[in-house]
Coordinates of C-alpha atoms in Angstrom, one line a residue:
X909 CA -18.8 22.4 13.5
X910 CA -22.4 22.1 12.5
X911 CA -23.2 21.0 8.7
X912 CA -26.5 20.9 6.0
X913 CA -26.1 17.9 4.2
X914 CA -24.7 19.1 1.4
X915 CA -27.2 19.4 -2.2
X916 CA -27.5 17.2 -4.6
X917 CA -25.9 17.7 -8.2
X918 CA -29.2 17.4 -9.6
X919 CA -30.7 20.1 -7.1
X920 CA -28.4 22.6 -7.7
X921 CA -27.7 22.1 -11.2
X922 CA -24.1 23.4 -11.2
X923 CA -20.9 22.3 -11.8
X924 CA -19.9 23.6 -8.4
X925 CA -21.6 24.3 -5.4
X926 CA -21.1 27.8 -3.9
X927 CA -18.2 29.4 -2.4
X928 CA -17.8 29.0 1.0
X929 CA -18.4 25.5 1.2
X930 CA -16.0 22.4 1.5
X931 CA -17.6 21.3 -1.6
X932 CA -16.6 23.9 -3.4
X933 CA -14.9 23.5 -6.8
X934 CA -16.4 19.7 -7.0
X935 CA -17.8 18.9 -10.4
X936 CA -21.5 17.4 -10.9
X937 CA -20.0 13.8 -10.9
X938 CA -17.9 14.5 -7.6
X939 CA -20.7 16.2 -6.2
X940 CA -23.5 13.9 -6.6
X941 CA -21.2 10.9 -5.9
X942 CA -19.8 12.8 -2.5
X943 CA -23.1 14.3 -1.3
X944 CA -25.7 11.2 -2.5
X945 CA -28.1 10.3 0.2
X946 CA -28.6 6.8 -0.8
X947 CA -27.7 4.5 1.6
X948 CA -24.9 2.3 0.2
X949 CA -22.9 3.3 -2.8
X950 CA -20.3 2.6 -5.1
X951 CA -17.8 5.2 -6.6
X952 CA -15.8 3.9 -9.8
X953 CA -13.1 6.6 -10.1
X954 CA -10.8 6.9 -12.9
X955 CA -6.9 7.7 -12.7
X956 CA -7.0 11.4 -11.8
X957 CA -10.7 12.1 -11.0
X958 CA -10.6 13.0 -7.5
X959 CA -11.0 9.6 -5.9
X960 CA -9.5 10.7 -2.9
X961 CA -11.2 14.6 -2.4
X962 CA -14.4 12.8 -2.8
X963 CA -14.1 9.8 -0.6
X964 CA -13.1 12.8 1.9
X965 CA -15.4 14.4 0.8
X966 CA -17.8 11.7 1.2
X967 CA -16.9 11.2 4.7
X968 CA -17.7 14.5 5.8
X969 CA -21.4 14.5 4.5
X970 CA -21.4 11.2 6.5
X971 CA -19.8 12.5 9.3
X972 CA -22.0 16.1 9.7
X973 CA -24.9 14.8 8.4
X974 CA -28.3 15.3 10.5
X975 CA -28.9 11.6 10.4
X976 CA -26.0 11.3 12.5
X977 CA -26.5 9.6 15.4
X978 CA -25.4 12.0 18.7
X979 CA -21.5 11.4 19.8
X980 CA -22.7 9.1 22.9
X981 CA -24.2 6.5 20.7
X982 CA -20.6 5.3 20.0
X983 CA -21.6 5.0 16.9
X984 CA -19.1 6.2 14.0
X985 CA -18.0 7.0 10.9
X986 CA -15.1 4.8 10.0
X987 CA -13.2 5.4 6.4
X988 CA -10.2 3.0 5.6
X989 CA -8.1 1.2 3.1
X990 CA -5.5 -1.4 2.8
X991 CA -2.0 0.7 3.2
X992 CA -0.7 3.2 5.8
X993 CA 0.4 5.7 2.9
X994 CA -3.3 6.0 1.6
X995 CA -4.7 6.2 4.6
X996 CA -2.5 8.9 6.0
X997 CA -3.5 10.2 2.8
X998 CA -7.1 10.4 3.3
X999 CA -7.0 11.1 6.8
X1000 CA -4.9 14.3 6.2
X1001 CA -7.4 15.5 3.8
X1002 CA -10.5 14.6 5.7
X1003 CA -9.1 16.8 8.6
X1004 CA -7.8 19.8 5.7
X1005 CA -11.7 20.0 4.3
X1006 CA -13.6 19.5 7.4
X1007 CA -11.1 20.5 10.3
X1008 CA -10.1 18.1 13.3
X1009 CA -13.4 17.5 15.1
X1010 CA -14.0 15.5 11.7
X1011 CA -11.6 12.8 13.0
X1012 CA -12.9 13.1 17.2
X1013 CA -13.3 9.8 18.5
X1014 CA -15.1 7.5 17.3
X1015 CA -14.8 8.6 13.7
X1016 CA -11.3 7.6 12.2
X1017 CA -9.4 7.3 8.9
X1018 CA -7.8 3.3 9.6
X1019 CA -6.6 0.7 7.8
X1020 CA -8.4 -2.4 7.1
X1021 CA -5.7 -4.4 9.2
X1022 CA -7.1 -2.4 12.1
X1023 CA -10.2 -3.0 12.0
X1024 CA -9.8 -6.6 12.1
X1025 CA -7.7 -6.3 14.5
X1026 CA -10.0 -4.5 16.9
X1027 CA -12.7 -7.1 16.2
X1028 CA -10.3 -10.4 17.2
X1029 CA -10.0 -8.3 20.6
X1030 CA -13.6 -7.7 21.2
X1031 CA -13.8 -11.6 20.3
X1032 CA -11.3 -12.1 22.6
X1033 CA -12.3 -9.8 25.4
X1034 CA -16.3 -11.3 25.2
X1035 CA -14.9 -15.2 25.2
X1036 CA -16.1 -16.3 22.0
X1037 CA -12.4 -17.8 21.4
X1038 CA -9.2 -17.6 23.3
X1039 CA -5.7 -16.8 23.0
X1040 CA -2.6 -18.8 24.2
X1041 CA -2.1 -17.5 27.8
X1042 CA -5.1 -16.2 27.8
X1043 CA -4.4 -13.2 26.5
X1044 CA -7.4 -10.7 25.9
X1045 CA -5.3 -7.5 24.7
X1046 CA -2.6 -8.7 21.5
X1047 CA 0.6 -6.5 20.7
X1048 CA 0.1 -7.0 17.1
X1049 CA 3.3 -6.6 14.9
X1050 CA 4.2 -5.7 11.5
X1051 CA 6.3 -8.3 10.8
X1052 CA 8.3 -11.3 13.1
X1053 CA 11.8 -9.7 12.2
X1054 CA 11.1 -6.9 15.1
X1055 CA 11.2 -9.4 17.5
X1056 CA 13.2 -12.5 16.6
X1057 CA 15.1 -13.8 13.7
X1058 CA 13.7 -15.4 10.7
X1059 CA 15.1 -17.4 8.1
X1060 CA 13.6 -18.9 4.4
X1061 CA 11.8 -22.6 5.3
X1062 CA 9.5 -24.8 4.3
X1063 CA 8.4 -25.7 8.4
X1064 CA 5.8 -22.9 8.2
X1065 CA 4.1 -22.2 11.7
X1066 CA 0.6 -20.7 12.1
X1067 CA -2.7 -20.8 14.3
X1068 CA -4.9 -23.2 14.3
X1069 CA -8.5 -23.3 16.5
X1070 CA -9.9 -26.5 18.4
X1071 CA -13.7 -27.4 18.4
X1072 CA -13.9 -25.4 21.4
X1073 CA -12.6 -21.4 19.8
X1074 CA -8.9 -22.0 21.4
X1075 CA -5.9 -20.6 19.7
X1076 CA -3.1 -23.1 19.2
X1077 CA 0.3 -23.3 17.8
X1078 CA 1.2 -25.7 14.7
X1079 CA 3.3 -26.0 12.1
X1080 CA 2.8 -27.2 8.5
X1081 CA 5.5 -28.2 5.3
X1082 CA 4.2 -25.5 2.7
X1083 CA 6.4 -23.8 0.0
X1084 CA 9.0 -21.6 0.8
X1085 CA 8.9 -18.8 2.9
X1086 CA 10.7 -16.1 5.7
X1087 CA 9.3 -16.8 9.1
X1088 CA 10.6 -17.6 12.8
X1089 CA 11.2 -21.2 14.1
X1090 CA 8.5 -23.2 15.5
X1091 CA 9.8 -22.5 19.3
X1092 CA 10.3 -19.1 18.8
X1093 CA 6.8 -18.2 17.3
X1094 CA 4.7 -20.5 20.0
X1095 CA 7.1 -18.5 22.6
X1096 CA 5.6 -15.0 21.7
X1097 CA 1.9 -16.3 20.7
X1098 CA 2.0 -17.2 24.3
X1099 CA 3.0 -13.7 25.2
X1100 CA 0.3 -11.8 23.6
X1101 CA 2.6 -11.0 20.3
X1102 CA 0.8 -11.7 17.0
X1103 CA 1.4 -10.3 13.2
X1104 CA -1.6 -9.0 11.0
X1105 CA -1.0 -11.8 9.5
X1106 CA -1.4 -13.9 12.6
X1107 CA -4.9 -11.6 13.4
X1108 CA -5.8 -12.5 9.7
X1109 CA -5.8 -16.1 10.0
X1110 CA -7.5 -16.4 13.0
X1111 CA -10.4 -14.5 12.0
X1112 CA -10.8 -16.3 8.2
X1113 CA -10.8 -19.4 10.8
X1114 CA -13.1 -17.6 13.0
X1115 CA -15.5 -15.8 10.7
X1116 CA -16.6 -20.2 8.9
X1117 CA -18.8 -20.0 12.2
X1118 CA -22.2 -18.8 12.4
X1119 CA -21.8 -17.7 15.8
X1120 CA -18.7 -15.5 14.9
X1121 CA -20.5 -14.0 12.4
X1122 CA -23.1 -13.2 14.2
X1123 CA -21.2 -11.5 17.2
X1124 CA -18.9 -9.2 14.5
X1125 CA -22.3 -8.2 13.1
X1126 CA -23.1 -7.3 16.1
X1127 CA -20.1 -5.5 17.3
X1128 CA -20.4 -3.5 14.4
X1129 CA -24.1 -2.6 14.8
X1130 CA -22.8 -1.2 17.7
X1131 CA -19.6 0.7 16.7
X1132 CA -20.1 1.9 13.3
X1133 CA -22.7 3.5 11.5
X1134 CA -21.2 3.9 8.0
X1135 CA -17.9 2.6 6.5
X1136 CA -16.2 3.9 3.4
X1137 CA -13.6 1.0 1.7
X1138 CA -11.0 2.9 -0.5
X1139 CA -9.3 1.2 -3.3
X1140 CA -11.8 -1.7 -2.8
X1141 CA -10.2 -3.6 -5.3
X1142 CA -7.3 -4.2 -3.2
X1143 CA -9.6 -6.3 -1.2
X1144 CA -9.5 -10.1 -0.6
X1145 CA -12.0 -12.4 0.6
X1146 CA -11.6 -11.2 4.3
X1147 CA -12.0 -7.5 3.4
X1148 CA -15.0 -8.2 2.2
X1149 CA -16.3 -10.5 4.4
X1150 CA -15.9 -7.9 7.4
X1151 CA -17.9 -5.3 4.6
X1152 CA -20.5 -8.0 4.4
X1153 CA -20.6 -8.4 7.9
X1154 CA -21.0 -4.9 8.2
X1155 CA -23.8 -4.1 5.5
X1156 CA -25.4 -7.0 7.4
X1157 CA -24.9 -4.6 10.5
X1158 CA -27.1 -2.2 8.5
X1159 CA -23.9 -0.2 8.1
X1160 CA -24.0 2.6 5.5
X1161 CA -21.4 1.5 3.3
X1162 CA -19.1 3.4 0.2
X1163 CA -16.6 1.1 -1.8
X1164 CA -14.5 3.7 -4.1
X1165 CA -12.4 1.8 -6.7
X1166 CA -10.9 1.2 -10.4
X1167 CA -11.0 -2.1 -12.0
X1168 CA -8.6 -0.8 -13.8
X1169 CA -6.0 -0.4 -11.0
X1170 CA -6.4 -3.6 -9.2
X1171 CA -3.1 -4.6 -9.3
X1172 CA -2.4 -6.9 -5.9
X1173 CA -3.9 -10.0 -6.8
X1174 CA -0.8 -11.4 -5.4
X1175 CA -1.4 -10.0 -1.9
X1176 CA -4.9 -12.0 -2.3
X1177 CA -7.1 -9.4 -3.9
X1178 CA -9.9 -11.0 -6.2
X1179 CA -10.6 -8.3 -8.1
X1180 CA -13.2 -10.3 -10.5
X1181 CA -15.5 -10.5 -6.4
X1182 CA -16.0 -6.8 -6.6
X1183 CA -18.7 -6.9 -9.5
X1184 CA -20.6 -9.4 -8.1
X1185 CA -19.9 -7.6 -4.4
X1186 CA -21.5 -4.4 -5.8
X1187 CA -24.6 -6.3 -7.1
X1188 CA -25.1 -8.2 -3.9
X1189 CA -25.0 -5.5 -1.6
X1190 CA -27.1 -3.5 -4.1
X1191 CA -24.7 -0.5 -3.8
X1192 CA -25.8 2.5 -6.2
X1193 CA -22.9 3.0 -8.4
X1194 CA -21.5 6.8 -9.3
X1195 CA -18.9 7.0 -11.6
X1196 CA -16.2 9.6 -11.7
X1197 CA -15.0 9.1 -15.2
X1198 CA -13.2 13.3 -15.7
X1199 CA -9.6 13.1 -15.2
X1200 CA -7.5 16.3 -13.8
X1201 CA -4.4 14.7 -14.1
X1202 CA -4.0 15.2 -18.4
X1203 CA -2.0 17.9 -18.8
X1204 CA -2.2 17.0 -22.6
X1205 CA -4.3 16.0 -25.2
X1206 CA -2.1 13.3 -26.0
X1207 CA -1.5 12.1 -22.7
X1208 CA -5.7 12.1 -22.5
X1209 CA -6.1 10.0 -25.8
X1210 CA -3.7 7.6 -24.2
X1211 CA -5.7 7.0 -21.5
X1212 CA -8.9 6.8 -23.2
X1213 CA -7.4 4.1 -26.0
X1214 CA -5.7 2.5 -23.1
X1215 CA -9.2 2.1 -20.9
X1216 CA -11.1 1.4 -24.5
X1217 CA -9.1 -1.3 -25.1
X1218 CA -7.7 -0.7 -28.1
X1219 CA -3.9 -1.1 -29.7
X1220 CA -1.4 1.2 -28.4
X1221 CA 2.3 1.7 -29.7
X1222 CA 4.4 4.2 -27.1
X1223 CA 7.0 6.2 -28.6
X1224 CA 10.8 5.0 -27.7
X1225 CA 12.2 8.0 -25.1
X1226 CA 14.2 9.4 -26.7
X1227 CA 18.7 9.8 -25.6
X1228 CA 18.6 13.3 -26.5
X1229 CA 15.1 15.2 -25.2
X1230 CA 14.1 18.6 -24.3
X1231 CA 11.5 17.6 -21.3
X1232 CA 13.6 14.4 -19.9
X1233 CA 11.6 11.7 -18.0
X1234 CA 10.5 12.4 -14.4
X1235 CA 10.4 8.5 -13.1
X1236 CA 11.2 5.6 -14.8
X1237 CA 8.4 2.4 -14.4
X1238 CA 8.9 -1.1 -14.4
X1239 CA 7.3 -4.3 -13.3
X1240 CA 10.2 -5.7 -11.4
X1241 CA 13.1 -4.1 -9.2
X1242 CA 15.9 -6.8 -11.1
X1243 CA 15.0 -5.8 -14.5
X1244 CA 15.0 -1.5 -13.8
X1245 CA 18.7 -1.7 -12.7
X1246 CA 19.5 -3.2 -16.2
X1247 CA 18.8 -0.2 -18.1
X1248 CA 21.6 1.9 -17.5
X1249 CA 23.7 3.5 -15.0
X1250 CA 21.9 6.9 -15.4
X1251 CA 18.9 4.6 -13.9
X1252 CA 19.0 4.8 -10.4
X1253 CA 16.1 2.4 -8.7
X1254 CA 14.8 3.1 -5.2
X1255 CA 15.4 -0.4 -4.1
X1256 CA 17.1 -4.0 -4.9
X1257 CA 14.6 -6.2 -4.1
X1258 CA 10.7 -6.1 -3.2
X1259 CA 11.7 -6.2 0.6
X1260 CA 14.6 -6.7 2.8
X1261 CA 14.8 -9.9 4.6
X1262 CA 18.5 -10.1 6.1
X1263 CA 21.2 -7.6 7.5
X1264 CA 23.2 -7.2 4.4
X1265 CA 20.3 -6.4 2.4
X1266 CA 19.0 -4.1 5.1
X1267 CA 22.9 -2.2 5.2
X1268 CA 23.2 -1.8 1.2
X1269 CA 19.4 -0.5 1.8
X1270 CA 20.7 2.1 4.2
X1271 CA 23.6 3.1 1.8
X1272 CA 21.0 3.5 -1.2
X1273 CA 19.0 5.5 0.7
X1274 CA 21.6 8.0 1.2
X1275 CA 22.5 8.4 -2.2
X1276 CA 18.9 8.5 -3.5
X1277 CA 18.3 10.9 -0.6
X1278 CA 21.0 13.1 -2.4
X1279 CA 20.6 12.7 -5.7
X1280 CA 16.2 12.8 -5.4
X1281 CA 15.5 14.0 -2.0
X1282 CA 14.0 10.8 -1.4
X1283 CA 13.8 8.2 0.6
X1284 CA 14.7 4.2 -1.0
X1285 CA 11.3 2.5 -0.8
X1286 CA 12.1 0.0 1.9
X1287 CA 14.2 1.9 4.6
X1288 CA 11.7 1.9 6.8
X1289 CA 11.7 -2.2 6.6
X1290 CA 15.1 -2.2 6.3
X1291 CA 15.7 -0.5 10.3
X1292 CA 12.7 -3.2 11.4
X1293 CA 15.8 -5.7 9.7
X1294 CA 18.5 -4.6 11.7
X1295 CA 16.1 -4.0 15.2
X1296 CA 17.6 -0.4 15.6
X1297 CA 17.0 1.2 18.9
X1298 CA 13.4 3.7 18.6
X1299 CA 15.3 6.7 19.1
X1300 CA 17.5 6.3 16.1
X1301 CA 17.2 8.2 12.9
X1302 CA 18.4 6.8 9.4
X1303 CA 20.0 10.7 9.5
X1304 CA 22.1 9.8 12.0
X1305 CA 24.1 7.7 9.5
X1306 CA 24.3 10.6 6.9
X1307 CA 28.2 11.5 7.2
X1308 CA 29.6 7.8 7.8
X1309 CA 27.2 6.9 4.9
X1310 CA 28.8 9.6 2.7
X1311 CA 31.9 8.6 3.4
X1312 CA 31.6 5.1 2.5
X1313 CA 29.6 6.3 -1.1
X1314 CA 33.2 8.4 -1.7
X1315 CA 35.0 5.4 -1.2
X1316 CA 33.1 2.8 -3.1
X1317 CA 33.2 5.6 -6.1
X1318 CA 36.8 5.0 -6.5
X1319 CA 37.3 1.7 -5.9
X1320 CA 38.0 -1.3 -8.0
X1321 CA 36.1 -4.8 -7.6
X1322 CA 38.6 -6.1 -5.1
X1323 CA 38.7 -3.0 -3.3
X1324 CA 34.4 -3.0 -2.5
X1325 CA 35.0 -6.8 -1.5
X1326 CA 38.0 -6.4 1.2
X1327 CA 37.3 -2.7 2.0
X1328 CA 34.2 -0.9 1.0
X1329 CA 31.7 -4.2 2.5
X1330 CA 33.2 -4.6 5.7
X1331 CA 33.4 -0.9 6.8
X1332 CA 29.9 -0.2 5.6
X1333 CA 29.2 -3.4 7.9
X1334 CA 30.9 -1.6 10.5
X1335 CA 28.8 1.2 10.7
X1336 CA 25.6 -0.6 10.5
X1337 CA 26.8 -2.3 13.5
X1338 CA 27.1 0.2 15.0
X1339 CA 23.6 1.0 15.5
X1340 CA 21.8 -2.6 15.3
X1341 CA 21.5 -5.4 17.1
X1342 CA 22.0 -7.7 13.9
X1343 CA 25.4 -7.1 12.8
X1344 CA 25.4 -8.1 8.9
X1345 CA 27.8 -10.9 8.3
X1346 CA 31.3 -9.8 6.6
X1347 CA 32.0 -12.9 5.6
X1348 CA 28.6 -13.3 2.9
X1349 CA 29.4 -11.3 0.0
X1350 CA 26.0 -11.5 -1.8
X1351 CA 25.3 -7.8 -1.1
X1352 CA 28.6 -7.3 -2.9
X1353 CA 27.4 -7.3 -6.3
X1354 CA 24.7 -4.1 -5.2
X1355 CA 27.7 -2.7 -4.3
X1356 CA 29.0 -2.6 -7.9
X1357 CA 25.5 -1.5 -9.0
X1358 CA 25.8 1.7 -7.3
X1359 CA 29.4 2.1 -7.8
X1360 CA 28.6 2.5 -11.8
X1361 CA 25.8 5.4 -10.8
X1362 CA 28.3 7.3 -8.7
X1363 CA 30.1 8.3 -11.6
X1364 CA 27.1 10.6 -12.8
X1365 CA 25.9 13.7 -11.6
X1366 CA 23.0 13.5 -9.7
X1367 CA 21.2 15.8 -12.2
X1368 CA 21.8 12.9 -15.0
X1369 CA 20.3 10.0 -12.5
X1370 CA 16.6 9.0 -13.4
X1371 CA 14.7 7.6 -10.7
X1372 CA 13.4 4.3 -11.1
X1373 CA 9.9 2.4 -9.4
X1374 CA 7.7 -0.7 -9.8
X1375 CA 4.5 -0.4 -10.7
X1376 CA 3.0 -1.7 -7.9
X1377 CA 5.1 0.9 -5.9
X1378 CA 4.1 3.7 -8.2
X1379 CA 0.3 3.1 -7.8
X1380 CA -1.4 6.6 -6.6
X1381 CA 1.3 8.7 -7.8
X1382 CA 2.0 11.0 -11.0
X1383 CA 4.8 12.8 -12.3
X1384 CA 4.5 14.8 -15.7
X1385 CA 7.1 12.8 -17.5
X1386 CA 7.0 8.9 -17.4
X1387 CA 9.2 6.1 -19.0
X1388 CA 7.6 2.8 -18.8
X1389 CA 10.3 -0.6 -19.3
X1390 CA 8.3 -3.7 -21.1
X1391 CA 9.0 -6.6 -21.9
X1392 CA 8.5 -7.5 -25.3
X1393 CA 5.5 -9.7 -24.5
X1394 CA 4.1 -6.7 -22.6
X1395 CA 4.6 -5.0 -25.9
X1396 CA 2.6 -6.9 -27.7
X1397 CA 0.0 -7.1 -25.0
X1398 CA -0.4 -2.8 -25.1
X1399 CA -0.2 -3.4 -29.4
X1400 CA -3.2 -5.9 -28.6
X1401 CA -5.4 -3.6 -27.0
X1402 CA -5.5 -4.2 -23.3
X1403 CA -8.3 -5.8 -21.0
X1404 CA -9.5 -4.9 -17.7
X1405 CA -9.9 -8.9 -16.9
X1406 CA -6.8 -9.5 -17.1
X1407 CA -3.6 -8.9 -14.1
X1408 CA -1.1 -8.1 -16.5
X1409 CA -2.9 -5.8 -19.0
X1410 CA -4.3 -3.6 -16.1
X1411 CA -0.2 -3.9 -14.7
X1412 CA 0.4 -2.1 -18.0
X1413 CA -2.8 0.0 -18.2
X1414 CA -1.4 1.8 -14.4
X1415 CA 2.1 2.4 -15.3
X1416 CA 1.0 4.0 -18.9
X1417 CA -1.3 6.4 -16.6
X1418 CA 1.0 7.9 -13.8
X1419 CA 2.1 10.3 -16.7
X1420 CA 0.4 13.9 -16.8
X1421 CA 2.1 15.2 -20.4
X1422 CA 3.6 12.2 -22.0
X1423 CA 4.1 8.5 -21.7
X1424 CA 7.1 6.9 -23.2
X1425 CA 8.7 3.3 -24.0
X1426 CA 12.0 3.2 -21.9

């Protein structure tokens, strides 16, 4: 596939460029922001304006540009953000706009994770530190639960470096958190195994050298010759000191973003270093600011009042309503299964972390499965729980499942304790190699939670998500559960400064028709 950089907006003077081309149907903001030939730019893209089409969009002109160095440089054009959902997301529509060679090696849709990854190895590989064992190649994991038990403790372990770049083992007294023992983590450092976490910690360690520095800079001279950074407010210090590293690189670099929608501060995103980012890196900043996601005029004037900052009251949904709500939203899992049991939640908890919580996952599943044709949010965390074999499917499960969902429907309190719990135990079993304990009865009580939902039809169920785990998507009816002082903060007038208000300011704009107060 052979490519013209695409026009400029200001060239053609259009809204759209002709037919024919994968820019066609892109509006003059789109357009200029996709097909700009300035070196380093920054997209601000509001809910519903495309972000995505144009950052593939923006990958392409990068990708098929004349300026593109020949394949044998080595030299690519690397796109990526800070999940697996969004970059599958943008990787699928890089490939649907520009067709596959877009995405031939070297040029790749990855996440962030990834990429630092793939620069510890080089480190590793070229000697500027070294591993435990010496290992050169890591098998870096998702989490420590795929390989060995972990259990809630203050006896933290971690990496640490020496004066001369070695890797070692240690352990520190720090708050409260799941993670393997002391023995058991040195014991698979030592063999090579590592989380992203692990990889993360080793290169904010790493990167307070000068002569680290200087070698990533280089690697990525080498590698990369422009670098687009989705959702770029999801980014912590790291992120952006690998994007430093690389505009240092004289990399080509695209951050695409919201300040409105930074909403992981709590993952370690600063979202308050992004201005200041921009500014250093002198970025040239196109903003996207038309929204195809209002399919109303009210749902439009929300938006605008919302992103204006000025007081908003929503109206109550309604018990009886002609055009019911699609998703329900919420700031925590807890607080959505205490609004009624025609409120159906696609999870307990904001992971799982032990057997019992990965079995009741399993059994939500199904039912949300049948009642939404969905998936619960954290199946796929819940099978990394229980360490089931690669070859199993959570379908497989699908008839004993049912069976136990028929039983806990009729049964009484005692019944889920001495009955229902152990034979869904049972089948779990069955296929992992963490039997969940019969004996603790803390699951119990979700139990009960979905015994009062199997009572309704599944048409009457209303599916309910966090915030956080609603970002990106949009339904055309949407409930949103505040608090009281979330209330008043919306009645206030929100501010993009502050966690909370942009919280609210997300879950009030997932809505294409209308927005209501569940």
């Amino acid at each position: 596939m052979t490519l013209d950089h695409p026009p400029s907006a200001a060239a053609t003077g259009t809204e759209a460029v002709s037919s024919g081309s994968p820019f066609d149907g892109l509006t003059t903001e789109q357009l200029r922001a996709a097909g700009s030939p300035t070196r380093g730019v920054y997209i601000e893209a509001a809910p519903g304006s495309g972000k995505t089409t144009v950052s593939a969009h923006r990958f392409g002109t990068l990708r098929f540009s004349p300026s593109t160095p020949p394949l044998n440089t080595g030299r690519a054009v690397v796109a990526t953000s800070f999940t697996r959902a969004a970059t599958t997301e943008l990787r699928q529509r890089v490939a649907r706009l520009w067709g596959p060679e877009a995405l031939s090696w070297p040029h790749r849709v990855v996440t962030i994770d990834t990429i630092i990854a793939d620069l510890l190895t080089h480190l590793l590989i070229e000697g500027v530190v070294t591993w435990p064992g010496g290992h050169t190649r890591l098998n870096v994991l998702d989490t420590w639960k795929v390989v060995t038990p972990c259990r809630h403790t203050t006896a933290q372990p971690h990496l640490a470096i020496d004066g001369a770049n070695r890797i070692y083992t240690t352990q520190t007294i720090t708050r409260r958190s799941l993670c393997p023992g002391q023995q058991a983590y040195a014991h698979h450092i030592g063999r090579g195994a590592c989380t992203h976490d692990d990889v993360r910690q080793a290169m904010n360690l790493l990167l307070q050298q000068n002569a680290v520095q200087e070698a990533v800079s280089d690697r990525l001279e080498r590698t990369i010759r422009a670098l687009i950074v989705d959702e770029v407010f999801d980014a912590n210090e790291l992120d952006l000191a690998i994007v430093r590293a690389a505009a240092r690189a004289d990399v080509d670099i695209t951050l695409v973003g919201d300040p409105w929608q930074a909403i992981y501060e709590f993952r370690g995103a600063r979202s308050a270093l992004i201005e200041p980012f921009v500014q250093e890196l002198r970025l040239k900043t196109y903003p996207l600011t038309e929204s195809f996601r209002w399919e109303s005029t009210e749902q439009q004037a929300l938006a605008d009042t919302l992103r204006a900052g000025r007081p908003v009251l929503l109206t109550p949904l309604p018990d009886t309503i002609e055009e019911p709500a699609d998703v329900i939203l919420g700031a925590r899992w807890d607080t959505l299964w205490t609004l009624g049991d025609h409120v159906l939640p696609l999870a307990f908890l904001s992971s799982t972390t032990t057997p019992e919580e990965a079995a009741v996952t399993l059994l939500l599943n199904r039912m949300t499965r049948r009642a939404f044709t969905r998936q619960a949010t954290f199946v796929g965390d819940a099978l990394v729980t229980l360490a089931t074999a690669d070859t199993f499917r959570v379908e497989d499960l699908d008839d004993p499942l049912a069976q136990i969902l028929e039983q806990l429907a009729s049964a009484t309190d005692t019944q889920t304790t001495e009955s229902v719990w152990p034979a869904l135990t049972e089948i779990v079993a069955a296929v992992s190699h963490r039997r969940p304990r019969v004996e603790n009865l803390s699951c119990v009580r979700y139990l009960r939670l979905l015994h009062d939902r199997l009572g309704k039809p599944s048409s009457a169920l209303i599916p309910a998500l966090t915030v956080h785990q609603a970002k990106g998507g949009e339904w055309p009816v949407v409930a949103v559960h505040l608090a009281v002082t979330e209330r008043r903060q919306l009645a206030a007038g929100l501010s993009v400064n502050t966690a909370d208000d942009r919280l609210i300011y997300v879950a009030c704009t997932r809505a294409r028709r209308r927005t209501y107060q569940a």
